[in-house]
Short mmCIF file of C-alpha atoms in Angstrom, two decimals:
data_model
loop_
_atom_site.label_atom_id
_atom_site.label_comp_id
_atom_site.label_asym_id
_atom_site.label_seq_id
_atom_site.Cartn_x
_atom_site.Cartn_y
_atom_site.Cartn_z
CA MET A 2 0.00 0.00 0.00
CA PRO A 3 1.50 3.38 -0.96
CA ARG A 4 2.29 5.90 1.75
CA LEU A 5 1.81 9.57 0.94
CA ILE A 6 3.05 12.69 2.70
CA VAL A 7 0.86 15.60 1.60
CA ASN A 8 3.11 18.60 2.26
CA ALA A 9 2.33 22.30 1.78
CA ASP A 10 5.28 24.58 1.10
CA ASP A 11 5.50 28.28 1.98
CA PHE A 12 3.82 28.09 5.41
CA GLY A 13 4.22 31.64 6.75
CA LEU A 14 4.36 33.35 3.36
CA ALA A 15 0.95 35.06 3.72
CA PRO A 16 -2.22 34.80 5.83
CA GLY A 17 -4.06 33.21 2.88
CA VAL A 18 -1.48 30.44 2.67
CA ASN A 19 -1.65 29.85 6.41
CA ARG A 20 -5.45 29.71 6.31
CA ALA A 21 -5.45 27.12 3.53
CA ILE A 22 -2.98 24.92 5.42
CA LEU A 23 -5.12 25.14 8.56
CA GLU A 24 -8.27 24.16 6.67
CA LEU A 25 -6.68 21.31 4.72
CA HIS A 26 -5.15 19.83 7.85
CA ALA A 27 -8.49 20.10 9.66
CA ALA A 28 -10.04 18.23 6.72
CA GLU A 29 -7.47 15.44 7.27
CA VAL A 30 -5.90 15.65 3.81
CA LEU A 31 -2.79 17.71 4.58
CA THR A 32 -0.32 15.92 6.86
CA SER A 33 2.73 18.16 6.67
CA ALA A 34 3.89 21.71 5.98
CA THR A 35 7.26 23.41 5.70
CA LEU A 36 7.54 26.73 7.47
CA MET A 37 9.54 29.75 6.36
CA ALA A 38 11.51 31.07 9.33
CA HIS A 39 11.62 34.70 8.25
CA ALA A 40 8.54 35.47 6.11
CA ALA A 41 5.76 38.03 6.41
CA SER A 42 3.35 35.73 8.26
CA THR A 43 5.75 33.40 10.06
CA GLU A 44 4.55 34.43 13.52
CA GLU A 45 0.95 33.55 12.66
CA ALA A 46 2.06 30.25 11.11
CA VAL A 47 4.01 29.30 14.24
CA LYS A 48 0.94 29.87 16.42
CA MET A 49 -1.14 27.73 14.08
CA ALA A 50 1.47 24.97 14.00
CA LEU A 51 1.67 24.82 17.79
CA ALA A 52 -2.12 24.44 17.87
CA MET A 53 -1.98 21.52 15.38
CA PRO A 54 0.24 18.90 17.05
CA ALA A 55 -0.63 16.22 14.46
CA LEU A 56 0.71 18.38 11.62
CA GLY A 57 4.27 17.48 10.68
CA VAL A 58 6.24 20.74 10.47
CA GLY A 59 9.54 21.09 8.65
CA CYS A 60 11.87 23.99 7.99
CA HIS A 61 11.50 25.43 4.48
CA VAL A 62 15.07 26.68 4.17
CA VAL A 63 15.17 29.89 2.12
CA LEU A 64 18.45 30.81 0.43
CA VAL A 65 17.10 32.88 -2.46
CA ASP A 66 14.36 35.51 -2.76
CA GLY A 67 13.99 36.45 0.89
CA THR A 68 15.59 37.99 3.95
CA PRO A 69 18.17 36.02 5.96
CA VAL A 70 17.87 35.25 9.64
CA SER A 71 21.63 35.70 10.07
CA ASP A 72 23.39 39.03 10.02
CA SER A 73 24.33 39.56 6.38
CA ARG A 74 27.95 40.10 7.44
CA VAL A 75 28.08 36.51 8.70
CA ILE A 76 26.94 35.00 5.37
CA PRO A 77 28.39 37.38 2.77
CA SER A 78 28.32 34.96 -0.17
CA LEU A 79 24.53 34.53 0.10
CA VAL A 80 23.44 38.15 0.13
CA ASP A 81 23.37 41.06 -2.25
CA ARG A 82 25.55 43.76 -0.68
CA ALA A 83 23.31 46.49 -2.04
CA THR A 84 20.17 45.20 -0.32
CA GLY A 85 21.31 42.89 2.49
CA ALA A 86 18.78 40.36 1.18
CA PHE A 87 19.25 37.08 -0.64
CA TYR A 88 19.72 37.20 -4.39
CA PRO A 89 16.24 37.60 -5.89
CA THR A 90 16.24 34.91 -8.56
CA LEU A 91 17.16 31.26 -8.85
CA SER A 92 19.30 31.95 -11.92
CA SER A 93 21.39 34.57 -10.13
CA PHE A 94 21.99 32.18 -7.22
CA LEU A 95 22.90 29.24 -9.47
CA LYS A 96 25.38 31.34 -11.41
CA ARG A 97 27.15 32.05 -8.14
CA LEU A 98 26.90 28.45 -6.99
CA PHE A 99 28.41 26.99 -10.15
CA THR A 100 31.21 29.53 -10.24
CA ALA A 101 32.25 28.65 -6.67
CA ARG A 102 31.09 31.96 -5.19
CA ILE A 103 28.69 30.42 -2.65
CA ARG A 104 30.45 29.35 0.54
CA SER A 105 29.36 26.08 2.08
CA THR A 106 29.94 27.53 5.55
CA ASP A 107 27.50 30.36 4.79
CA VAL A 108 24.80 27.90 3.66
CA GLU A 109 25.30 25.82 6.81
CA ALA A 110 25.22 28.88 9.07
CA GLU A 111 22.05 30.32 7.57
CA THR A 112 20.29 26.93 7.54
CA ALA A 113 21.23 26.45 11.19
CA ALA A 114 19.92 29.92 12.04
CA GLN A 115 16.56 29.28 10.37
CA ILE A 116 16.15 25.93 12.08
CA ALA A 117 17.16 27.40 15.45
CA LEU A 118 14.66 30.24 15.12
CA LEU A 119 11.77 27.86 14.47
CA ARG A 120 12.84 25.58 17.31
CA SER A 121 13.03 28.57 19.66
CA PHE A 122 9.24 28.89 19.33
CA GLY A 123 8.82 25.36 20.67
CA LEU A 124 8.29 23.62 17.33
CA ARG A 125 9.41 20.02 16.87
CA LEU A 126 10.68 19.87 13.30
CA THR A 127 10.17 16.64 11.37
CA HIS A 128 12.36 17.42 8.35
CA VAL A 129 13.92 20.03 6.13
CA ASP A 130 13.51 21.04 2.52
CA THR A 131 14.52 24.13 0.56
CA HIS A 132 12.72 26.90 -1.27
CA LYS A 133 12.91 26.14 -5.01
CA HIS A 134 14.43 22.70 -4.25
CA MET A 135 17.95 24.12 -3.96
CA HIS A 136 19.20 21.08 -2.03
CA MET A 137 19.08 18.91 -5.15
CA PHE A 138 22.56 20.32 -5.83
CA PRO A 139 25.38 18.71 -3.76
CA GLY A 140 26.93 22.08 -2.91
CA ILE A 141 23.75 23.01 -1.06
CA LEU A 142 22.71 19.56 0.12
CA ARG A 143 25.79 18.80 2.22
CA PRO A 144 25.75 21.97 4.37
CA VAL A 145 21.97 21.73 4.80
CA LEU A 146 22.36 18.16 6.05
CA ARG A 147 25.11 19.20 8.47
CA ALA A 148 22.95 21.94 9.95
CA ALA A 149 19.90 19.70 10.19
CA ARG A 150 21.82 16.85 11.80
CA ALA A 151 23.29 19.22 14.40
CA ALA A 152 19.70 20.16 15.31
CA GLY A 153 18.61 16.53 15.66
CA ILE A 154 16.70 16.38 12.36
CA HIS A 155 17.21 13.26 10.25
CA ALA A 156 14.74 13.50 7.36
CA ILE A 157 14.86 15.55 4.17
CA ARG A 158 12.77 15.96 1.05
CA ASN A 159 13.75 13.93 -1.99
CA PRO A 160 13.12 16.67 -4.60
CA PHE A 161 13.26 14.38 -7.65
CA GLU A 162 10.06 13.37 -9.41
CA PRO A 163 9.74 9.69 -10.37
CA ILE A 164 9.22 8.87 -14.04
CA TRP A 165 5.81 7.32 -13.31
CA SER A 166 4.69 10.66 -11.86
CA VAL A 167 6.13 12.61 -14.80
CA ASN A 168 4.21 10.34 -17.17
CA ALA A 169 1.01 10.79 -15.15
CA THR A 170 1.23 14.60 -15.44
CA ALA A 171 -0.26 14.91 -18.89
CA ASP A 172 -0.68 18.65 -19.42
CA ALA A 173 2.67 20.04 -18.25
CA PRO A 174 4.57 22.26 -20.71
CA ASP A 175 7.28 20.45 -22.67
CA VAL A 176 10.04 22.79 -21.47
CA ARG A 177 9.14 22.23 -17.83
CA ARG A 178 8.93 18.47 -18.43
CA ALA A 179 12.40 18.44 -19.99
CA GLU A 180 13.82 20.41 -17.04
CA VAL A 181 12.40 17.97 -14.48
CA ILE A 182 13.72 14.97 -16.41
CA LEU A 183 17.17 16.48 -16.92
CA LEU A 184 17.51 17.37 -13.24
CA ARG A 185 17.06 13.70 -12.38
CA ARG A 186 20.74 13.25 -13.25
CA PHE A 187 21.49 14.58 -9.75
CA GLU A 188 19.29 11.98 -8.02
CA SER A 189 21.75 9.10 -7.60
CA ARG A 190 24.32 11.42 -6.05
CA PHE A 191 21.62 12.93 -3.83
CA ARG A 192 20.64 9.49 -2.53
CA ARG A 193 24.24 8.55 -1.86
CA ILE A 194 24.96 11.74 0.09
CA VAL A 195 21.73 11.43 2.08
CA GLU A 196 22.45 7.80 2.95
CA GLU A 197 26.03 8.54 3.96
CA ALA A 198 24.76 11.31 6.24
CA GLY A 199 22.35 8.91 7.93
CA PHE A 200 19.21 10.71 6.77
CA GLU A 201 15.85 9.32 5.71
CA THR A 202 13.97 10.44 2.62
CA THR A 203 11.09 9.36 0.40
CA ASP A 204 11.00 7.49 -2.89
CA GLY A 205 10.39 10.79 -4.67
CA ALA A 206 8.37 13.99 -4.82
CA VAL A 207 5.22 14.07 -6.93
CA GLY A 208 3.56 17.24 -8.15
CA VAL A 209 6.84 19.04 -8.85
CA LEU A 210 6.26 18.99 -12.60
CA ALA A 211 2.69 20.16 -12.02
CA THR A 212 3.66 23.11 -9.77
CA GLY A 213 1.24 25.90 -10.63
CA SER A 214 -1.13 23.58 -12.45
CA ILE A 215 -2.34 21.04 -9.89
CA ASN A 216 -6.09 20.50 -10.16
CA ILE A 217 -8.44 17.66 -9.33
CA ALA A 218 -7.63 15.82 -12.55
CA THR A 219 -3.91 15.97 -11.70
CA VAL A 220 -4.47 14.67 -8.18
CA ASN A 221 -6.61 11.86 -9.57
CA ALA A 222 -3.96 10.89 -12.13
CA LEU A 223 -1.12 10.93 -9.61
CA ILE A 224 -2.90 8.88 -6.94
CA THR A 225 -4.24 6.39 -9.47
CA ALA A 226 -0.74 5.82 -10.90
CA MET A 227 1.06 5.69 -7.54
CA PRO A 228 2.96 2.41 -6.95
CA GLU A 229 4.09 0.91 -3.67
CA GLY A 230 6.49 3.10 -1.76
CA THR A 231 6.55 6.36 0.18
CA PHE A 232 6.10 9.57 -1.76
CA GLU A 233 5.65 13.25 -0.99
CA LEU A 234 3.01 15.31 -2.77
CA VAL A 235 4.57 18.78 -2.96
CA SER A 236 1.80 21.37 -2.89
CA HIS A 237 1.32 25.14 -2.72
CA PRO A 238 -2.27 25.76 -1.57
CA GLY A 239 -3.57 29.14 -0.50
CA TYR A 240 -6.07 31.95 -0.77
CA ARG A 241 -5.07 34.96 -2.81
CA ASP A 242 -4.91 37.90 -0.42
CA GLU A 243 -3.18 41.26 -0.32
CA GLN A 244 -0.03 39.88 1.31
CA LEU A 245 0.29 37.07 -1.21
CA ALA A 246 -0.18 39.52 -4.09
CA LYS A 247 2.80 41.49 -2.76
CA ALA A 248 5.02 38.42 -2.49
CA ASN A 249 7.47 37.58 -5.25
CA THR A 250 5.58 34.49 -6.43
CA ARG A 251 3.97 33.48 -9.68
CA LEU A 252 1.66 31.12 -7.77
CA LEU A 253 -1.45 33.21 -7.15
CA GLU A 254 -4.75 31.97 -8.62
CA SER A 255 -3.26 28.49 -8.91
CA ARG A 256 -3.08 28.21 -5.11
CA GLU A 257 -6.86 28.37 -4.82
CA ILE A 258 -7.36 25.73 -7.51
CA GLU A 259 -4.79 23.56 -5.77
CA ARG A 260 -6.48 24.01 -2.39
CA ASN A 261 -9.73 22.68 -3.82
CA ALA A 262 -7.94 19.85 -5.61
CA LEU A 263 -6.26 18.60 -2.43
CA MET A 264 -9.67 18.21 -0.80
CA ALA A 265 -10.33 15.41 -3.30
CA ILE A 266 -7.79 13.24 -1.47
CA ARG A 267 -10.50 12.56 1.12
CA ASP A 268 -12.36 10.51 -1.50
CA TYR A 269 -9.57 8.03 -2.14
CA ARG A 270 -8.88 4.68 -0.53
CA GLY A 271 -5.76 2.53 -0.53
CA ILE A 272 -3.14 5.01 0.68
CA ASP A 273 -1.68 5.78 4.08
CA LEU A 274 -1.32 9.48 4.77
CA VAL A 275 1.80 10.01 6.89
CA THR A 276 4.32 12.66 7.92
CA PHE A 277 8.11 12.76 7.64
CA ALA A 278 8.23 11.63 11.26
CA SER A 279 7.27 8.16 10.04
CA LEU A 280 10.55 8.04 8.09
CA ASP A 281 12.85 9.20 10.88
CA HIS A 282 13.40 6.06 12.93
CA SER A 283 16.08 7.76 15.03
CA SER A 284 13.80 10.58 16.19
CA SER A 285 12.27 10.69 19.65
CA ASN A 286 9.79 13.30 18.44
CA LYS A 287 7.43 11.04 16.54
CA GLN A 288 3.84 12.08 16.94
CA PRO A 289 1.55 9.39 18.39
CA ASP A 290 -1.04 9.66 15.61
CA GLU A 291 1.20 10.13 12.61
CA THR A 292 -0.65 7.87 10.15
CA LYS A 293 -4.14 8.09 8.69
CA HIS A 294 -5.12 4.79 7.07
CA ILE A 295 -7.39 4.75 4.04
CA ALA A 296 -8.59 1.33 2.96
CA SER A 297 -9.00 1.11 -0.87
CA LEU A 298 -7.49 2.97 -3.85
CA ALA A 299 -10.63 3.79 -5.84
CA PRO A 300 -12.46 7.06 -5.15
CA SER A 301 -15.38 6.40 -2.81
CA SER A 302 -17.81 8.72 -4.61
CA GLY A 303 -16.79 8.58 -8.26
CA THR A 304 -13.93 10.18 -10.16
CA PRO A 305 -13.43 13.83 -9.26
CA ASN A 306 -14.18 16.41 -11.92
CA GLN A 307 -11.53 18.83 -13.20
CA THR A 308 -12.00 22.35 -11.82
CA GLY A 309 -9.56 24.25 -13.99
CA GLN A 310 -5.93 24.47 -15.05
CA ILE A 311 -3.32 27.14 -14.58
CA SER A 312 -0.38 26.59 -16.89
CA GLU A 313 3.27 27.31 -16.21
CA PRO A 314 4.15 30.82 -17.39
#
């Protein structure tokens, strides 16, 4: 029987995102969320997380397009000197990474600072991942793992989408599909590094190719095609509000479509909904009710109808 972690990214980004995560967890379809340590609505998200002890909460490590927790003088290779903020785009960061201008010690220090800030609120973190999946690259993965291990965290997102999931995502743009497939060349090295570090991870992340275009039809296709194993459904649900509109994100209307699509998971049988805590056998912080069992794979009330599609820009 497949096990599925339904994880919402960007917890703390905006009140509308926080509200969607609260509602989806209350509806027993969202099992996990990764929290931004230094975002506009982090304080509200922390209060919500503390009130939802069954929700697995991870640290959504931000190294691009945001404000660092550390003093910018401590992590000079990560910040734009003119603004004191992280570099605003993924391309600008990767150019620096692949020209050896990003210091591993800076990545480790900032990751440790973000984890420490969330833990200072009393949160028990189940795992780590990174904004824009930066840890798929070894130069980011290793220092993130060191910082997480020092904080007692032993689980991390596997950011690579399995081929079966890529094939099940029918309407994704060809360019995006090619990118996801090409990035899989980093997966074997990722798995080796993670195993050597003593970390647990999943068999893959589903929904990455469909980011910005997840609807009920996509959820139906992914769950129907899911084989045995443990997978993470990477999601970005939310309500579009004023704060979200001000954020540097292309995911606006799509978050509302995605929120509605995730509700369809309630109609499926034959999957276990779990958190990252179920992977981390070394952790003493496992939650007592970490698994929701669902008995049979077919939808209980018919196949969900498609509610709309937002394509990748």
